[in-house]
Short mmCIF file of C-alpha atoms in Angstrom, two decimals:
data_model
loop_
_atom_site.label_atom_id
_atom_site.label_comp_id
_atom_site.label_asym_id
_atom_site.label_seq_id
_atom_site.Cartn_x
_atom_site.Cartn_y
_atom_site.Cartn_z
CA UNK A 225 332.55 108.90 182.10
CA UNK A 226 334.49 108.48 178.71
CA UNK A 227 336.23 105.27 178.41
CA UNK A 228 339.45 105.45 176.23
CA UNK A 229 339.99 102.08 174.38
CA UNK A 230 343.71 103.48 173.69
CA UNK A 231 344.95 104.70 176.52
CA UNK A 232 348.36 103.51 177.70
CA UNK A 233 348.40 99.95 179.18
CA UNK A 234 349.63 100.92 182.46
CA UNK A 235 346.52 102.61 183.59
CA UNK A 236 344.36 100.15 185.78
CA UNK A 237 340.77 100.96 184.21
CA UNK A 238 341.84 100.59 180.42
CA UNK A 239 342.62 97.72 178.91
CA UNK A 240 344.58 97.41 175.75
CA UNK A 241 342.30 97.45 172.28
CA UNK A 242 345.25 95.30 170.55
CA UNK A 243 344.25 91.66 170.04
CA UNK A 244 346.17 88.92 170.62
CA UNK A 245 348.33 87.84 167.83
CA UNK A 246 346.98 85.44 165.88
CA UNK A 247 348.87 82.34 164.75
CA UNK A 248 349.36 81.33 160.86
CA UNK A 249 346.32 79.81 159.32
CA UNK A 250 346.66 76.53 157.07
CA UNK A 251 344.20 74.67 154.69
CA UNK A 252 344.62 71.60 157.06
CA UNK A 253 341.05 71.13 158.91
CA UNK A 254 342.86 68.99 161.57
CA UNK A 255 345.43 71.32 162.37
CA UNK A 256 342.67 74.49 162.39
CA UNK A 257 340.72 72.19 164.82
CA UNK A 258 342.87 71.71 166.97
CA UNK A 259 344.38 75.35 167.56
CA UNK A 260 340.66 76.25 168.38
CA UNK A 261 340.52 73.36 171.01
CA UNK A 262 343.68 73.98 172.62
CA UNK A 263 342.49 78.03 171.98
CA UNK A 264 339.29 77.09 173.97
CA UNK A 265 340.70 75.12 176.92
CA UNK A 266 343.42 77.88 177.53
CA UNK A 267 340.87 80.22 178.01
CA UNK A 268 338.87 78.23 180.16
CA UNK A 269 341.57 77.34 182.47
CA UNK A 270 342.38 80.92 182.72
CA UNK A 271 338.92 81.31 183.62
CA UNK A 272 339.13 78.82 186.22
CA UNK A 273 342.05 80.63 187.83
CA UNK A 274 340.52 84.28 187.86
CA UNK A 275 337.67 82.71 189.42
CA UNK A 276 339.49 80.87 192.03
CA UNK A 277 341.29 84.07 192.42
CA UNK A 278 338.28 86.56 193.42
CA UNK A 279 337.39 84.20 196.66
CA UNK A 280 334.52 83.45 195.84
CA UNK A 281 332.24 80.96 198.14
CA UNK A 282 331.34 77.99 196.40
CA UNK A 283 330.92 74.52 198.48
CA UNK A 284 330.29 72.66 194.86
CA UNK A 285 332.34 70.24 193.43
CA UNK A 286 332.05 71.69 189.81
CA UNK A 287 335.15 73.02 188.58
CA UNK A 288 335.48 75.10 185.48
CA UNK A 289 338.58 72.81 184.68
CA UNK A 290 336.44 70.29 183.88
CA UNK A 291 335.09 71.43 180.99
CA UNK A 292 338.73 72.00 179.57
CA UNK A 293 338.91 68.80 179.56
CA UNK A 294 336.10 67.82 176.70
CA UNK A 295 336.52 67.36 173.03
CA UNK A 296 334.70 70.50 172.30
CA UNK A 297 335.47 72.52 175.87
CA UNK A 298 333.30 76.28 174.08
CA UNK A 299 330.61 74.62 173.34
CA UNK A 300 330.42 72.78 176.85
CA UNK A 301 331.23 75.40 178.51
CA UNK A 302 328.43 77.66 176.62
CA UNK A 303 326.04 74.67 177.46
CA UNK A 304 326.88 74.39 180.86
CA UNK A 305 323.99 75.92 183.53
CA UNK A 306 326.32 75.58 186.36
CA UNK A 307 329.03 77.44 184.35
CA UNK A 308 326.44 80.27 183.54
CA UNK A 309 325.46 80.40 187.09
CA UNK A 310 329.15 80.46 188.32
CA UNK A 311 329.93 83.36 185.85
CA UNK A 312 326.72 85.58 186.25
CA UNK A 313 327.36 85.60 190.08
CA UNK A 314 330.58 86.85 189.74
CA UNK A 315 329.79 89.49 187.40
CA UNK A 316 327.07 90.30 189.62
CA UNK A 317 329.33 91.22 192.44
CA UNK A 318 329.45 94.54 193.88
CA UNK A 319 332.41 95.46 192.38
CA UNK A 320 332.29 94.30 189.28
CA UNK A 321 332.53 96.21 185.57
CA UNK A 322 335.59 98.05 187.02
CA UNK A 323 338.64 99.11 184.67
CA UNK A 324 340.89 96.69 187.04
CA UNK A 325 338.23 93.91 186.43
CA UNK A 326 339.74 90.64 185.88
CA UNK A 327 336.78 88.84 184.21
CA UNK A 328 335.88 91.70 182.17
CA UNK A 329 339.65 91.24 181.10
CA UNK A 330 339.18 88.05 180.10
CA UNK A 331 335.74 88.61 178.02
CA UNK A 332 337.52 91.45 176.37
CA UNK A 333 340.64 89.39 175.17
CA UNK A 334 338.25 86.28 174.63
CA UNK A 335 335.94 88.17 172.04
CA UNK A 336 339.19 90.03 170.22
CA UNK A 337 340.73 85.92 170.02
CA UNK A 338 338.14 85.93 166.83
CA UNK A 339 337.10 82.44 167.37
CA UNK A 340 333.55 81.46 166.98
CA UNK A 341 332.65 79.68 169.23
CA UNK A 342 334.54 81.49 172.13
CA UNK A 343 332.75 84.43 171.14
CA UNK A 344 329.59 82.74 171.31
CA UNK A 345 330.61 82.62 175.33
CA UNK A 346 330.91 86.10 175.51
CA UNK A 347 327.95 87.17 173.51
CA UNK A 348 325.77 84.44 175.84
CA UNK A 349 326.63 86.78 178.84
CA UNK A 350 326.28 90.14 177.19
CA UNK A 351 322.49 90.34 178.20
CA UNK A 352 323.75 90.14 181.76
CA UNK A 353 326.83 92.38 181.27
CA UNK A 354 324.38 94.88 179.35
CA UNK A 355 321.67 94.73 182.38
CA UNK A 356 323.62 95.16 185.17
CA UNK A 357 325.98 98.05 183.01
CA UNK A 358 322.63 100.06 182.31
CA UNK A 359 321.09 99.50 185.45
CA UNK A 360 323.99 100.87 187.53
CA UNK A 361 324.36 103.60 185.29
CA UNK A 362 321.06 105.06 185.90
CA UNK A 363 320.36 103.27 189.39
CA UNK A 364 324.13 103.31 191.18
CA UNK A 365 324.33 101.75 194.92
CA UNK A 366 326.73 104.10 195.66
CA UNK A 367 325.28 107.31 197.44
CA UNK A 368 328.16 109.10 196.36
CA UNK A 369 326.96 111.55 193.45
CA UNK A 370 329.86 110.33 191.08
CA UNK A 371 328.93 107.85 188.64
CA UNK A 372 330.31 103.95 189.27
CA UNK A 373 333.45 102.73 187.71
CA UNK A 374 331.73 100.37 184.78
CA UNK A 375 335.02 101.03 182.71
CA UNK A 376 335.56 96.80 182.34
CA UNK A 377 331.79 96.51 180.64
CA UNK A 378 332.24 99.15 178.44
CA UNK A 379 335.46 97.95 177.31
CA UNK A 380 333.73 94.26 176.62
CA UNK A 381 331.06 96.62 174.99
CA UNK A 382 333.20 98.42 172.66
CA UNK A 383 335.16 95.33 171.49
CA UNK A 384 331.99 94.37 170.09
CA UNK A 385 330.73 97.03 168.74
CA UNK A 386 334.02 97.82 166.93
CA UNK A 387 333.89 94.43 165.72
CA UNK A 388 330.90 94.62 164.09
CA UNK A 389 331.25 98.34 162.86
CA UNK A 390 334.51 96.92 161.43
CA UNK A 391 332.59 94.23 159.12
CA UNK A 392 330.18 96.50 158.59
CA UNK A 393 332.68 98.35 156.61
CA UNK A 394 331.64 102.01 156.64
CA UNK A 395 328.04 101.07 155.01
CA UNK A 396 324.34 101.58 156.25
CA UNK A 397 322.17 98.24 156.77
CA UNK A 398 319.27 99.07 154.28
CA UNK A 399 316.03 97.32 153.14
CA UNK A 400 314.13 97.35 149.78
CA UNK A 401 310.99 98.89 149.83
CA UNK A 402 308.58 98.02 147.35
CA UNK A 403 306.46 100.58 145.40
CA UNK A 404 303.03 100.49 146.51
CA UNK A 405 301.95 102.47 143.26
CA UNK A 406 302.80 99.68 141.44
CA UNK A 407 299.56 97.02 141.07
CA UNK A 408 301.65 94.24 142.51
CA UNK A 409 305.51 93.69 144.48
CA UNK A 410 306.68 92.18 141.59
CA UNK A 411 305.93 94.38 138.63
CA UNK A 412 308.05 95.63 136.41
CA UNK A 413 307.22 98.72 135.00
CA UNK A 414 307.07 97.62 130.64
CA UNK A 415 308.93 101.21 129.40
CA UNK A 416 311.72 103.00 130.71
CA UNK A 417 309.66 106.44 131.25
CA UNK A 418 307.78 104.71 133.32
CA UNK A 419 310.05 103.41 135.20
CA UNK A 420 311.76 106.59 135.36
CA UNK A 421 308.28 108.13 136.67
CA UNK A 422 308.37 105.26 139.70
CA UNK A 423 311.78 105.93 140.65
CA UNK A 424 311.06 109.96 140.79
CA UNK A 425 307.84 109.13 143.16
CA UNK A 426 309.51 108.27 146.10
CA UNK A 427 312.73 106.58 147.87
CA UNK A 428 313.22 102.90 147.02
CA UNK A 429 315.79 101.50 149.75
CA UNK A 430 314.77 102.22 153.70
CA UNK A 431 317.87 102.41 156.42
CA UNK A 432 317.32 100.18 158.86
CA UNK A 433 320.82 101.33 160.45
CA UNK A 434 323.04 103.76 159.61
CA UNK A 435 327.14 103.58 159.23
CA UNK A 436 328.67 103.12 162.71
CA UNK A 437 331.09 105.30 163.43
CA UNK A 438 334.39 104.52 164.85
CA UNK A 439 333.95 105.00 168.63
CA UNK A 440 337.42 105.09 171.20
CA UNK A 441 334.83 105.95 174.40
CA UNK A 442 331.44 105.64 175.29
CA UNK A 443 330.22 108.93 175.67
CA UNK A 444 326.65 109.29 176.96
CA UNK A 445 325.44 110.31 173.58
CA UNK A 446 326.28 107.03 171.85
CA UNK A 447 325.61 104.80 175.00
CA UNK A 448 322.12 103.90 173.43
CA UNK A 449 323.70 102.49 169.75
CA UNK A 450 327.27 101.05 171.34
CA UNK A 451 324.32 98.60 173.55
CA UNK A 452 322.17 98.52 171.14
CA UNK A 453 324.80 97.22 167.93
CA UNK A 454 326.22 94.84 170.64
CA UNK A 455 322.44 93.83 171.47
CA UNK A 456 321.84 93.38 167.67
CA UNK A 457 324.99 90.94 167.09
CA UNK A 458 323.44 88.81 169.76
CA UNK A 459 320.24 88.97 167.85
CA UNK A 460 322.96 86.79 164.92
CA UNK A 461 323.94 84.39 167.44
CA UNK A 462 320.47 84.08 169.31
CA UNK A 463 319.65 80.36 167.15
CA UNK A 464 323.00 79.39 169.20
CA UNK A 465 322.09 80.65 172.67
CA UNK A 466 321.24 78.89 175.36
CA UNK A 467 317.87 79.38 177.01
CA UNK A 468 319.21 80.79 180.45
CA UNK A 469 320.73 83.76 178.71
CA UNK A 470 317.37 84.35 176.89
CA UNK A 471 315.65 84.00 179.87
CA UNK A 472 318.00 86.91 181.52
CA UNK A 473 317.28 88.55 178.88
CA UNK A 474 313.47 89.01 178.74
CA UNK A 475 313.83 89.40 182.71
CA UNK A 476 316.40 92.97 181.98
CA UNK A 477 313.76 93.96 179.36
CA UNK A 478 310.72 93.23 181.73
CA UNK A 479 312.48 95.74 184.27
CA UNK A 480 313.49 98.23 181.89
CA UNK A 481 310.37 99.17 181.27
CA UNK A 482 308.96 99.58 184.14
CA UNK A 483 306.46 99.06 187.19
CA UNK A 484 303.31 96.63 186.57
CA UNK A 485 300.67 98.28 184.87
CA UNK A 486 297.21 97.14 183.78
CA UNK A 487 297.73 98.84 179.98
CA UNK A 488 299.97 95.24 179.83
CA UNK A 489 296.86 92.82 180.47
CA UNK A 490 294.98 94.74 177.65
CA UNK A 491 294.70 91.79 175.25
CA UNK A 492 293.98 88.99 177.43
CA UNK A 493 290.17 88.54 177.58
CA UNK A 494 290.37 86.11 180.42
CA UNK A 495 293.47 87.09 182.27
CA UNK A 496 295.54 84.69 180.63
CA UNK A 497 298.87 86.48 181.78
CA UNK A 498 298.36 85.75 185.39
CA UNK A 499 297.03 81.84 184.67
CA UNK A 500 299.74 81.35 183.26
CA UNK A 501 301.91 82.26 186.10
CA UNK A 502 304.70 83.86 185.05
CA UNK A 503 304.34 87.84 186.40
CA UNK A 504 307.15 89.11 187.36
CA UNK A 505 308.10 91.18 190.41
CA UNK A 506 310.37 93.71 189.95
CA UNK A 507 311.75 91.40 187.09
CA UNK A 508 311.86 88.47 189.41
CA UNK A 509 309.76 85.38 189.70
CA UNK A 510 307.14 86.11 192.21
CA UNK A 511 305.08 82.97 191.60
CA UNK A 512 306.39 80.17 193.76
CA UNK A 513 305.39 77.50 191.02
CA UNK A 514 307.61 79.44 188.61
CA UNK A 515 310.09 77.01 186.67
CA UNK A 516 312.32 79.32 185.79
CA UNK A 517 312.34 80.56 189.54
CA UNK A 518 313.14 77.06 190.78
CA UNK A 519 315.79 76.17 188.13
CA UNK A 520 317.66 78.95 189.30
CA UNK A 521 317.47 77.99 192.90
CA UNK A 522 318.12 74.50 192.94
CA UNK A 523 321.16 75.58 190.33
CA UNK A 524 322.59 78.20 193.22
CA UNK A 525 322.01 75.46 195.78
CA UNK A 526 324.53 73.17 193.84
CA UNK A 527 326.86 76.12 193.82
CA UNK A 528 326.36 77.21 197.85
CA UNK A 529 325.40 80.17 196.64
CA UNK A 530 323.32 81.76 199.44
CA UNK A 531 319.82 83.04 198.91
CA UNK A 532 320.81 86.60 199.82
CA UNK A 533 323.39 86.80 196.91
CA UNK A 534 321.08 85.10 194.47
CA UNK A 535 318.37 87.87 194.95
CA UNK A 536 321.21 90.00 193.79
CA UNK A 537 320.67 88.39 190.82
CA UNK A 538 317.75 89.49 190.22
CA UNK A 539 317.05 92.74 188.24
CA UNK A 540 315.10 95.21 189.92
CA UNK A 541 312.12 96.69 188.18
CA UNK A 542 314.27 99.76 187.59
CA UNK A 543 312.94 102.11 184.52
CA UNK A 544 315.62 103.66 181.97
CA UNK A 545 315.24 105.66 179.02
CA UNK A 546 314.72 103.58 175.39
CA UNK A 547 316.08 105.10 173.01
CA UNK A 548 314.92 103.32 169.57
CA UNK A 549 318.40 102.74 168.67
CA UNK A 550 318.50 100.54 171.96
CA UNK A 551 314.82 99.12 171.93
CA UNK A 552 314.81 97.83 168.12
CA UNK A 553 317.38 95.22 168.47
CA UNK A 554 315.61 94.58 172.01
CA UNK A 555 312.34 93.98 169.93
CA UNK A 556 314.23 91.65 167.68
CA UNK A 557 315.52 89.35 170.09
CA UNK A 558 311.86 89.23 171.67
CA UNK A 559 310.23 88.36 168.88
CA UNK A 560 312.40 85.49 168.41
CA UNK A 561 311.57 84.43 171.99
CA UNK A 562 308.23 84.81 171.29
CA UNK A 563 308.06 82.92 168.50
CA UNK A 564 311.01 80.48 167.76
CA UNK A 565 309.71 77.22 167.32
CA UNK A 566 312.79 75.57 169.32
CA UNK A 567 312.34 78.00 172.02
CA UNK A 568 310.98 76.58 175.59
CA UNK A 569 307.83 77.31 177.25
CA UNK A 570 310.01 79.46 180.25
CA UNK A 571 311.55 81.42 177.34
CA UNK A 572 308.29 82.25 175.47
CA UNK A 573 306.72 83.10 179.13
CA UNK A 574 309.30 85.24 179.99
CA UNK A 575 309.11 87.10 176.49
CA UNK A 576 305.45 87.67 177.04
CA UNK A 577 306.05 89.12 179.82
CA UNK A 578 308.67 91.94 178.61
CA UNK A 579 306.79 92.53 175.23
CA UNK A 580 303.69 93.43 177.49
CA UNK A 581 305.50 95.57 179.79
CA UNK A 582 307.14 97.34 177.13
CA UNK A 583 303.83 97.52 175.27
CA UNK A 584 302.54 99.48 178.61
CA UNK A 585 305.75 101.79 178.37
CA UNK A 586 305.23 102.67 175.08
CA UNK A 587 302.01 103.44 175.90
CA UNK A 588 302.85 105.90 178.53
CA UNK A 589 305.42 107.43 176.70
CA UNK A 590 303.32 107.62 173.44
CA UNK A 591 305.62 106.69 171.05
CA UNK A 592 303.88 105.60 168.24
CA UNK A 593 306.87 103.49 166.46
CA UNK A 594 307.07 101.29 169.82
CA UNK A 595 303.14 100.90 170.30
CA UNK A 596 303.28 99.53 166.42
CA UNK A 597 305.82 97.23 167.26
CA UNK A 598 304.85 95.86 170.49
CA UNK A 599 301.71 95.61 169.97
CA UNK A 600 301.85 93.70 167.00
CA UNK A 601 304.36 90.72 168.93
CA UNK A 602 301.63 90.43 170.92
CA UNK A 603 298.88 89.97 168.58
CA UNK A 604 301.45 87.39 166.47
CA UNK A 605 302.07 85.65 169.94
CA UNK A 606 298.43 85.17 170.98
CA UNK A 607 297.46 83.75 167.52
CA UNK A 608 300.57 81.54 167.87
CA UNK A 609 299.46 80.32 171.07
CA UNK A 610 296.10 79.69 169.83
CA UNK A 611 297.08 77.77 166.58
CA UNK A 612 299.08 75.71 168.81
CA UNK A 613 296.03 74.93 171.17
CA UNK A 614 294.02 74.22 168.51
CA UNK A 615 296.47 72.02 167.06
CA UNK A 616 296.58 69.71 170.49
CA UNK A 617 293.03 69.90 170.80
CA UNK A 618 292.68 68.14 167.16
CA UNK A 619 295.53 65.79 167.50
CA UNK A 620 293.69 64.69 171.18
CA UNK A 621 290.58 64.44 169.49
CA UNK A 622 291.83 62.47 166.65
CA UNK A 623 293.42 60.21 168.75
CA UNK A 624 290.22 59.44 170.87
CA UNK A 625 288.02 59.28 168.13
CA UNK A 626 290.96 56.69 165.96
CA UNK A 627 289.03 53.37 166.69
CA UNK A 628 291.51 50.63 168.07
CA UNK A 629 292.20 47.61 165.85
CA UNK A 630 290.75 44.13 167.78
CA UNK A 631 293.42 42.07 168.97
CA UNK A 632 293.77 38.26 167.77
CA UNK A 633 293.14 36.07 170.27
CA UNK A 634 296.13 34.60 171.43
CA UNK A 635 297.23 30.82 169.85
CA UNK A 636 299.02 28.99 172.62
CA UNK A 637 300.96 25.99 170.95
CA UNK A 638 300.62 22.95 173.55
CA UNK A 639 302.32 20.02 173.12
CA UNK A 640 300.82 16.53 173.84
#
């Protein structure tokens, strides 16, 4: 199932790896804003009219249009549920991720356009674009042996992962590590034998990733790092993502790795995991009180979205292979959900939820690297959780135990 990136134009599942032209740059700021505004609202409206164009059934009165309209129309659109929502259930369609895809058209030639904020759209739907892609790789609908057409997500796939290989510039992402022979990090050995000796002892600089190679296809052997490079640029972006796309996020890793299993509920001493009421079945919200769960719905209601199609929506607890060039940037992005300080309490939940699953997979599979890893985001999460209770409990106390300052007795002025 190679995907050629250069193929000719005229073949329906390719698209053409050429970007746009790009118009003439100048040093005025008002002139460079407002190319990227008229940029944005082009590609919005073109947006609006594949969307109109693939029938879809949606008795709302939002528009995509509308956000064309606004003085910053990306950034709207990128904080815009109902736009999400309108988006994800079209690329959740049946037929979807084929070469002759329109909307994976347009997130291909919207990411090569090289604006920022434009490609903050696309990267905000790549955990959706990456779920459904692996999940219908491994798991098709079809019953036809042959694989599905999911030529239109690789092709958004590869634009970023050629992007970033392209910055990259040929070189490894490495790491200093220090010398533990050494009696502190930040000694310095006095002589130069010495500090010959310490260099001899061992490597210096770790690889946390080597050079990317170029890549015209994915081939089944580089699936795993095409994903997982895309999967680590959204890891840049994640301080600029919206909480939805987290949220989808955490719910593709939570089915990824598998079934329910008790190994997951092995640090909480009182069954905190199901108090808090955020399990998951098959990736989905199974507790009715879930907020995340009714978001969604009352969302999809607004649309006329029917609640057949929206539990299409919902990833199925479907386990693929994880590969640790696919399941470190994964780890990343759920350590951020875990513990970013802006984060909301649905994103957190739903991170718990996928590191502890995960945590349970590794455990099965015995890979020592991913027990480490998962293992210690959930030890960081539970003392973050408990810092944080034990901060309300002492600013609730305090605020009892703050005696209240008498009030005056009220003067009233009368006159005689």
């Amino acid at each position: 199932m190679d995907f050629n990136v250069n193929s000719s134009p005229s073949s329906s599942s390719t698209f053409s790896s050429t970007p746009h032209p790009m118009t003439t740059t100048t040093s005025d700021p008002m002139h460079s804003w407002w190319e990227s505004i008229s940029k944005a609202r082009s590609q919005i409206l073109a947006l609006s009219s594949i969307i109109s164009d693939l029938s879809l059934s949606f008795s709302s009165s939002f528009s995509l249009s509308t956000l064309a309209d606004s003085d910053r129309p990306a950034l709207s659109f990128l904080s815009s549920p109902d736009a999400y929502l309108l988006l994800s259930s079209a690329l959740s369609a049946p037929h979807s991720g084929s070469g002759p895809d329109p909307l994976c058209q347009w997130l291909y030639e919207t990411y090569l356009s090289n604006d920022p904020h434009l490609r903050l759209i696309v990267l905000s739907f790549l955990p959706l674009i990456s779920g459904i892609y692996l999940s219908r790789l491994h798991y098709p609908e079809s019953s036809s042996s042959s694989l599905p057409s999911l030529a239109g997500f690789e092709a958004v796939l590869l634009a970023i992962y050629s992007s970033e290989a392209k910055s990259r510039a040929g070189k490894a992402i490495t790491v200093q590590i220090p010398d533990l022979a050494q009696p502190s990090l930040y000694h310095t050995p006095r002589n130069r034998q010495s500090a010959n000796i310490a260099d001899k002892s061992g490597p210096s600089v770790g690889i946390l990733c080597p050079p990317l190679e170029h890549q015209n296809a994915v081939k089944s052997t580089k699936r795993a790092t095409i994903v997982g490079v895309a999967l680590d640029c959204y890891f840049k972006q994640i301080s600029q993502m919206p909480s939805w796309s987290k949220v989808e996020f955490c719910k593709f890793a939570t089915a990824w790795a598998g079934q329910d299993c008790l190994c997951e509920r092995e640090f909480d001493g009182d069954d905190e995991t199901e108090k808090a009421g955020y399990f998951l079945e098959d990736a989905g919200m199974e507790n009715g009180n879930d907020e995340i769960g009714d978001v969604v719905v009352e969302k999809m209601s607004k649309l006329g979205i029917d609640n057949d199609n929206a539990e299409d929506l919902k990833p199925k607890g479907l386990r693929i292979p994880l590969p640790w060039e696919l399941l470190q940037p994964m780890l990343r992005i759920l350590g951020h959900c875990l513990l970013g300080p802006l984060n909301s309490q649905d994103v957190k939940d739903a991170a718990s939820m996928a590191v502890r699953r995960l945590y349970a997979r590794a455990s099965h599979d015995i890979n020592p690297q991913a027990i480490l890893a998962t293992r210690s985001l959930i030890q960081l999460n539970k003392r973050a959780s408990a810092a944080a209770k034990a901060a309300a409990a002492a600013n609730s106390s305090s605020n009892v135990n703050t005696p209240s300052k008498a009030k005056k007795p009220e003067v009233l002025l009368v006159s005689k």
